[in-house]
PDB file of C-alpha atoms in Angstrom:
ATOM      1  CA  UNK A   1      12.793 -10.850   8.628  1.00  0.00           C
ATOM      2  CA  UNK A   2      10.285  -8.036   8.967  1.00  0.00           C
ATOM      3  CA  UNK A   3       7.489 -10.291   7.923  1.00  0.00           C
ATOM      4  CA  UNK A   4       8.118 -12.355  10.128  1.00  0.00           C
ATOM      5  CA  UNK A   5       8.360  -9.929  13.005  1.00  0.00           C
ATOM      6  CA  UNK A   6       5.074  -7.862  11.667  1.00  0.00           C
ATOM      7  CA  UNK A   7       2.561 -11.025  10.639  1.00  0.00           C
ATOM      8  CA  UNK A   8       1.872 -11.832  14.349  1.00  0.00           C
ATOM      9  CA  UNK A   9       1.132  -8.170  15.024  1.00  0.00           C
ATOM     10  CA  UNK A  10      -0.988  -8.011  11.594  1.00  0.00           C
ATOM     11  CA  UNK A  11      -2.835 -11.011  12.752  1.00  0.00           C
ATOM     12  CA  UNK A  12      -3.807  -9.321  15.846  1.00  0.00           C
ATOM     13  CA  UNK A  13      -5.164  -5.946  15.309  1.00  0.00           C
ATOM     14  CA  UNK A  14      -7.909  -7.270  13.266  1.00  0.00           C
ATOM     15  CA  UNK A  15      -7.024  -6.404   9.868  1.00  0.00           C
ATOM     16  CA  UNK A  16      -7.788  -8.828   7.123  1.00  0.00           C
ATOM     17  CA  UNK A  17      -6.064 -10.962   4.915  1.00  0.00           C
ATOM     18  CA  UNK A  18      -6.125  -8.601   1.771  1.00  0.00           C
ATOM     19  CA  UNK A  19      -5.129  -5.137   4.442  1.00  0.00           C
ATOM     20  CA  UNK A  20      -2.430  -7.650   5.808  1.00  0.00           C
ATOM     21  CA  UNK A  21      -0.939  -8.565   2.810  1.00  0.00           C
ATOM     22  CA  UNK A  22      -0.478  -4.756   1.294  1.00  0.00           C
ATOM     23  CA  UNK A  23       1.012  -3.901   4.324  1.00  0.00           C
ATOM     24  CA  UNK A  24       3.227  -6.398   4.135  1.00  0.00           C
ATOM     25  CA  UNK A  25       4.121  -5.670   0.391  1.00  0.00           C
ATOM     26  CA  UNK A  26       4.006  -1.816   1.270  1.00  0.00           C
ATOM     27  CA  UNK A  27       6.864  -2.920   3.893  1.00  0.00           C
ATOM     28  CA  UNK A  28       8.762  -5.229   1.997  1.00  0.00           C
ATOM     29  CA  UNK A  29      12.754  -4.635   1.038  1.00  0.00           C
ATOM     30  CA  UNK A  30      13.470  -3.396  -2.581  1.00  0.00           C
ATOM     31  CA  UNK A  31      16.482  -5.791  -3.305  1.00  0.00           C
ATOM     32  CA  UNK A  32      18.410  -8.204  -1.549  1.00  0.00           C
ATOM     33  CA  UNK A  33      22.443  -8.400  -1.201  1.00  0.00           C
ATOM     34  CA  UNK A  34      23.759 -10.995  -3.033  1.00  0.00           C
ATOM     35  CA  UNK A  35      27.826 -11.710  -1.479  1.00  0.00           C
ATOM     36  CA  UNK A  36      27.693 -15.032  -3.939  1.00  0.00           C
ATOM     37  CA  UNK A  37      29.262 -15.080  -7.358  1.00  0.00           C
ATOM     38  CA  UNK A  38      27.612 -17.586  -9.749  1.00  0.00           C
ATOM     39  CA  UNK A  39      23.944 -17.279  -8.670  1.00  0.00           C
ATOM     40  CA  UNK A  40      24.280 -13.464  -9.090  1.00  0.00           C
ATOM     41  CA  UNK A  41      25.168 -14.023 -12.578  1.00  0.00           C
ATOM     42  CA  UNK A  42      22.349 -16.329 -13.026  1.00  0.00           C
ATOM     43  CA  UNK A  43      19.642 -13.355 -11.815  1.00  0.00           C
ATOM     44  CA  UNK A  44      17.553 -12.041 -14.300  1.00  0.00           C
ATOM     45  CA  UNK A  45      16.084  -8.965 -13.688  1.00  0.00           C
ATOM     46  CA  UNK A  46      11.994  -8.516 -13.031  1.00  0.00           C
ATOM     47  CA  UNK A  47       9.848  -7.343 -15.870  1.00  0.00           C
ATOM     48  CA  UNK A  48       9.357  -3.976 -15.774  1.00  0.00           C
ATOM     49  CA  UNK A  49       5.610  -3.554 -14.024  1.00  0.00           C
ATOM     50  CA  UNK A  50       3.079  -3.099 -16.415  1.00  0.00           C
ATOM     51  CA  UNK A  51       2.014   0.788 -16.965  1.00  0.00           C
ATOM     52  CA  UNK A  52      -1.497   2.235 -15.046  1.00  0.00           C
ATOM     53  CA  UNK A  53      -3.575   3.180 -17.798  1.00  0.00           C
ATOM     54  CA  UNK A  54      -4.345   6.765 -17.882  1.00  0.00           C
ATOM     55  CA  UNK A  55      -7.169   7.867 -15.462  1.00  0.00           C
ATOM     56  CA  UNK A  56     -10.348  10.283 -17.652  1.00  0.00           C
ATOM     57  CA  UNK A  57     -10.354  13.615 -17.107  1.00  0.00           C
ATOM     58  CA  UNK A  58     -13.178  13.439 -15.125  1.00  0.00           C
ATOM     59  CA  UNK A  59     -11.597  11.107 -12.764  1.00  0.00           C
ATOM     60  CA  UNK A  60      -8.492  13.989 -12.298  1.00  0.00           C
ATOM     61  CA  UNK A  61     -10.980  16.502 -11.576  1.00  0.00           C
ATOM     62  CA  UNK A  62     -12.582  14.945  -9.406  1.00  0.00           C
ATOM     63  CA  UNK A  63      -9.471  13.197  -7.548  1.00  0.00           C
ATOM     64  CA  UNK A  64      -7.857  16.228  -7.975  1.00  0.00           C
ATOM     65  CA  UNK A  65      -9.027  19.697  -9.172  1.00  0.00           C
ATOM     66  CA  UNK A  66     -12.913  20.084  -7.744  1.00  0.00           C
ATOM     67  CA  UNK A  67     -11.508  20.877  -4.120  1.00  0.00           C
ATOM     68  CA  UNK A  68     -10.686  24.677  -5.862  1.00  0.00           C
ATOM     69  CA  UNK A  69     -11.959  24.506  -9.672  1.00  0.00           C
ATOM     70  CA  UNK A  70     -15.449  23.442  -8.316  1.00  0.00           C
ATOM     71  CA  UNK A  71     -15.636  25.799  -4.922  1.00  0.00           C
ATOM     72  CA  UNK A  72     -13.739  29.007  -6.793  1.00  0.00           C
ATOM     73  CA  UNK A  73     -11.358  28.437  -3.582  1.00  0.00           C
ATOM     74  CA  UNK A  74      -7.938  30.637  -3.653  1.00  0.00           C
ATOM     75  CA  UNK A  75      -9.063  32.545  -6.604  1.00  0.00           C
ATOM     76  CA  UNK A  76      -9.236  29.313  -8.932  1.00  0.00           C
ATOM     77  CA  UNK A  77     -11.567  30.033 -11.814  1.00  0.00           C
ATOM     78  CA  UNK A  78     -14.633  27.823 -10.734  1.00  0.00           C
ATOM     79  CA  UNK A  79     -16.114  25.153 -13.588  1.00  0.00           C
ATOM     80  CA  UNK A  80     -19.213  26.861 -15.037  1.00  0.00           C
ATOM     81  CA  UNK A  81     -17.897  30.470 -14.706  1.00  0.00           C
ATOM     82  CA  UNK A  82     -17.472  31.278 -18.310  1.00  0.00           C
ATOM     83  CA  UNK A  83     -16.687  34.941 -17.290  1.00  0.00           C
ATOM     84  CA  UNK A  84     -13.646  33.708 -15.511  1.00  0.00           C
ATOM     85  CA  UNK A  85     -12.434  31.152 -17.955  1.00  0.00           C
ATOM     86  CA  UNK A  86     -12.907  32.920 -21.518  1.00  0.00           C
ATOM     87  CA  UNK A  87      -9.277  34.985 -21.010  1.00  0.00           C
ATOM     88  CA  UNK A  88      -7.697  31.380 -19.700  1.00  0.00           C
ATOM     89  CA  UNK A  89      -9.311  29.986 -22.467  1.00  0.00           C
ATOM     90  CA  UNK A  90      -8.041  31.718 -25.210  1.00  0.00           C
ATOM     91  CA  UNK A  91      -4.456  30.753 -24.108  1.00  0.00           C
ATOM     92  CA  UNK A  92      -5.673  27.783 -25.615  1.00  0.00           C
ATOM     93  CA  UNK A  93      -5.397  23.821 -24.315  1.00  0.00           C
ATOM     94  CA  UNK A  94      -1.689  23.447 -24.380  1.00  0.00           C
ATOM     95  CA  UNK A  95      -1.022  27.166 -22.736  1.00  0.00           C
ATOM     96  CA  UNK A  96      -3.345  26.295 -19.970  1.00  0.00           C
ATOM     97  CA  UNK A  97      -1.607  22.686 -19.743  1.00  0.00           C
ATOM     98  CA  UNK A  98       1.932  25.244 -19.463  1.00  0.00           C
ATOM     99  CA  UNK A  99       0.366  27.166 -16.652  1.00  0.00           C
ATOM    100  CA  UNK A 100      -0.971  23.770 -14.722  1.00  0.00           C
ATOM    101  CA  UNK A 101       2.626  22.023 -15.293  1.00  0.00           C
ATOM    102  CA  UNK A 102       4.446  24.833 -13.792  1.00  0.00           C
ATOM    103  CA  UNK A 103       1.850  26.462 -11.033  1.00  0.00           C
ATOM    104  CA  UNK A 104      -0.098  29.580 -11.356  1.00  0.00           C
ATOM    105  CA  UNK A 105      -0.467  32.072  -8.160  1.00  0.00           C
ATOM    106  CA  UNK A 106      -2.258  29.986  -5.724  1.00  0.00           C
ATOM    107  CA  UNK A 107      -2.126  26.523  -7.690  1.00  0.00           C
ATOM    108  CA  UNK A 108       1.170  24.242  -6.986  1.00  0.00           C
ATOM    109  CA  UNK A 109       2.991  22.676  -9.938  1.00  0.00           C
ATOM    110  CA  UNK A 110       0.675  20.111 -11.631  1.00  0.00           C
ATOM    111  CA  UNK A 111      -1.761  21.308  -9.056  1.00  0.00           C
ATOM    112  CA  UNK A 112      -2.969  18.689  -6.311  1.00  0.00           C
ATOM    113  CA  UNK A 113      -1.864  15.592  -8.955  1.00  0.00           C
ATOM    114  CA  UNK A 114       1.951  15.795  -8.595  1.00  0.00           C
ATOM    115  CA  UNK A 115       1.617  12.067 -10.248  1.00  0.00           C
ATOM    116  CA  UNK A 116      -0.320  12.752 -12.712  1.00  0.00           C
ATOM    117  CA  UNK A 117       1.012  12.718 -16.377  1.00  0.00           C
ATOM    118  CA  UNK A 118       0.905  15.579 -18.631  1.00  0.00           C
ATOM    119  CA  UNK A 119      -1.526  13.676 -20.727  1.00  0.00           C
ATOM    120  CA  UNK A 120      -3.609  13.321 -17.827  1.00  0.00           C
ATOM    121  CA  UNK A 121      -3.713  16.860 -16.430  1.00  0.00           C
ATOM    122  CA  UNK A 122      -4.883  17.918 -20.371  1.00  0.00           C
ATOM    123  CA  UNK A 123      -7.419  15.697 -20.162  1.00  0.00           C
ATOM    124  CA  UNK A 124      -8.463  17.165 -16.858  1.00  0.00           C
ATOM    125  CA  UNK A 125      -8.363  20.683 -18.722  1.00  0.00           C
ATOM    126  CA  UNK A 126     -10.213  19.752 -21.189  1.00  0.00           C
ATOM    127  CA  UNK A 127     -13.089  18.320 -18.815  1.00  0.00           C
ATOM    128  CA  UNK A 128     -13.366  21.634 -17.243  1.00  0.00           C
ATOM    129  CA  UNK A 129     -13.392  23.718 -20.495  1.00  0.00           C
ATOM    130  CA  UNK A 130     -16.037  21.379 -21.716  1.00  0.00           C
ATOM    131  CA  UNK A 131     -18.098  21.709 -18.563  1.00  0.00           C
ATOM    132  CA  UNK A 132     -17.890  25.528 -18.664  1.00  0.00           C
ATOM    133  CA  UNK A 133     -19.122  25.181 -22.288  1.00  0.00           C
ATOM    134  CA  UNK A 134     -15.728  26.873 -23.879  1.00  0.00           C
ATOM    135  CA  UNK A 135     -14.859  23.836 -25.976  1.00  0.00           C
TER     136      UNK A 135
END
């Protein structure tokens, strides 16, 4: 029923097909009520979507840590500043990983990523030790 009411207004404010139809999907209801009693027996559910594949480290950091790892910003320990990173460092991958998981001072929990996996924010770790020349 949305659809229906939101495709004329779609149509007209110039967005194209592709912008249309992610709105629409964006907008779209997650299930349906089914008040019959064979055909819901019949239902199988969806496949489960396939899994994003992990995004590089690089990628993270730049999506996601440069804003304050690459400007020093709330007293982040800037990529490149050895000085600043050898104590952090020697906590070692998986204590950093720890401190990014659960927020440090001026850093959230999992930073600016909140949907990024663990995997992902120890690759991103491991980009910026590498870059600072500590591993």
């Amino acid at each position: 029923m949305l659809g229906l009411v939101s495709q004329p207004v779609l149509a007209e404010d110039g967005l194209d097909a592709r912008q249309a139809a992610k709105i629409l999907e964006n907008i779209r209801p997650v299930g349906q009520v089914n008040v019959g009693g064979a055909s819901a027996q019949a239902q199988t559910a969806a496949p489960a979507p396939a899994a994003a594949s992990a995004r590089s480290g690089a990628d993270v950091y730049n999506g996601a840590c440069m804003a304050c790892h690459g400007t020093g910003a709330a007293g982040a320990p800037k990529v490149g500043d050895k000085a600043a990173w050898g104590p952090r460092a020697e906590m070692g991958v998986d204590g950093l990983l720890k401190s990014a998981v659960s927020g440090l001072n001026a850093m959230p929990p999992r930073g600016t990523c909140g949907d990024c996996s663990d995997d992902e924010l120890k690759a991103a770790i491991e980009h910026m030790l590498k870059e600072t020349g500590l591993l």
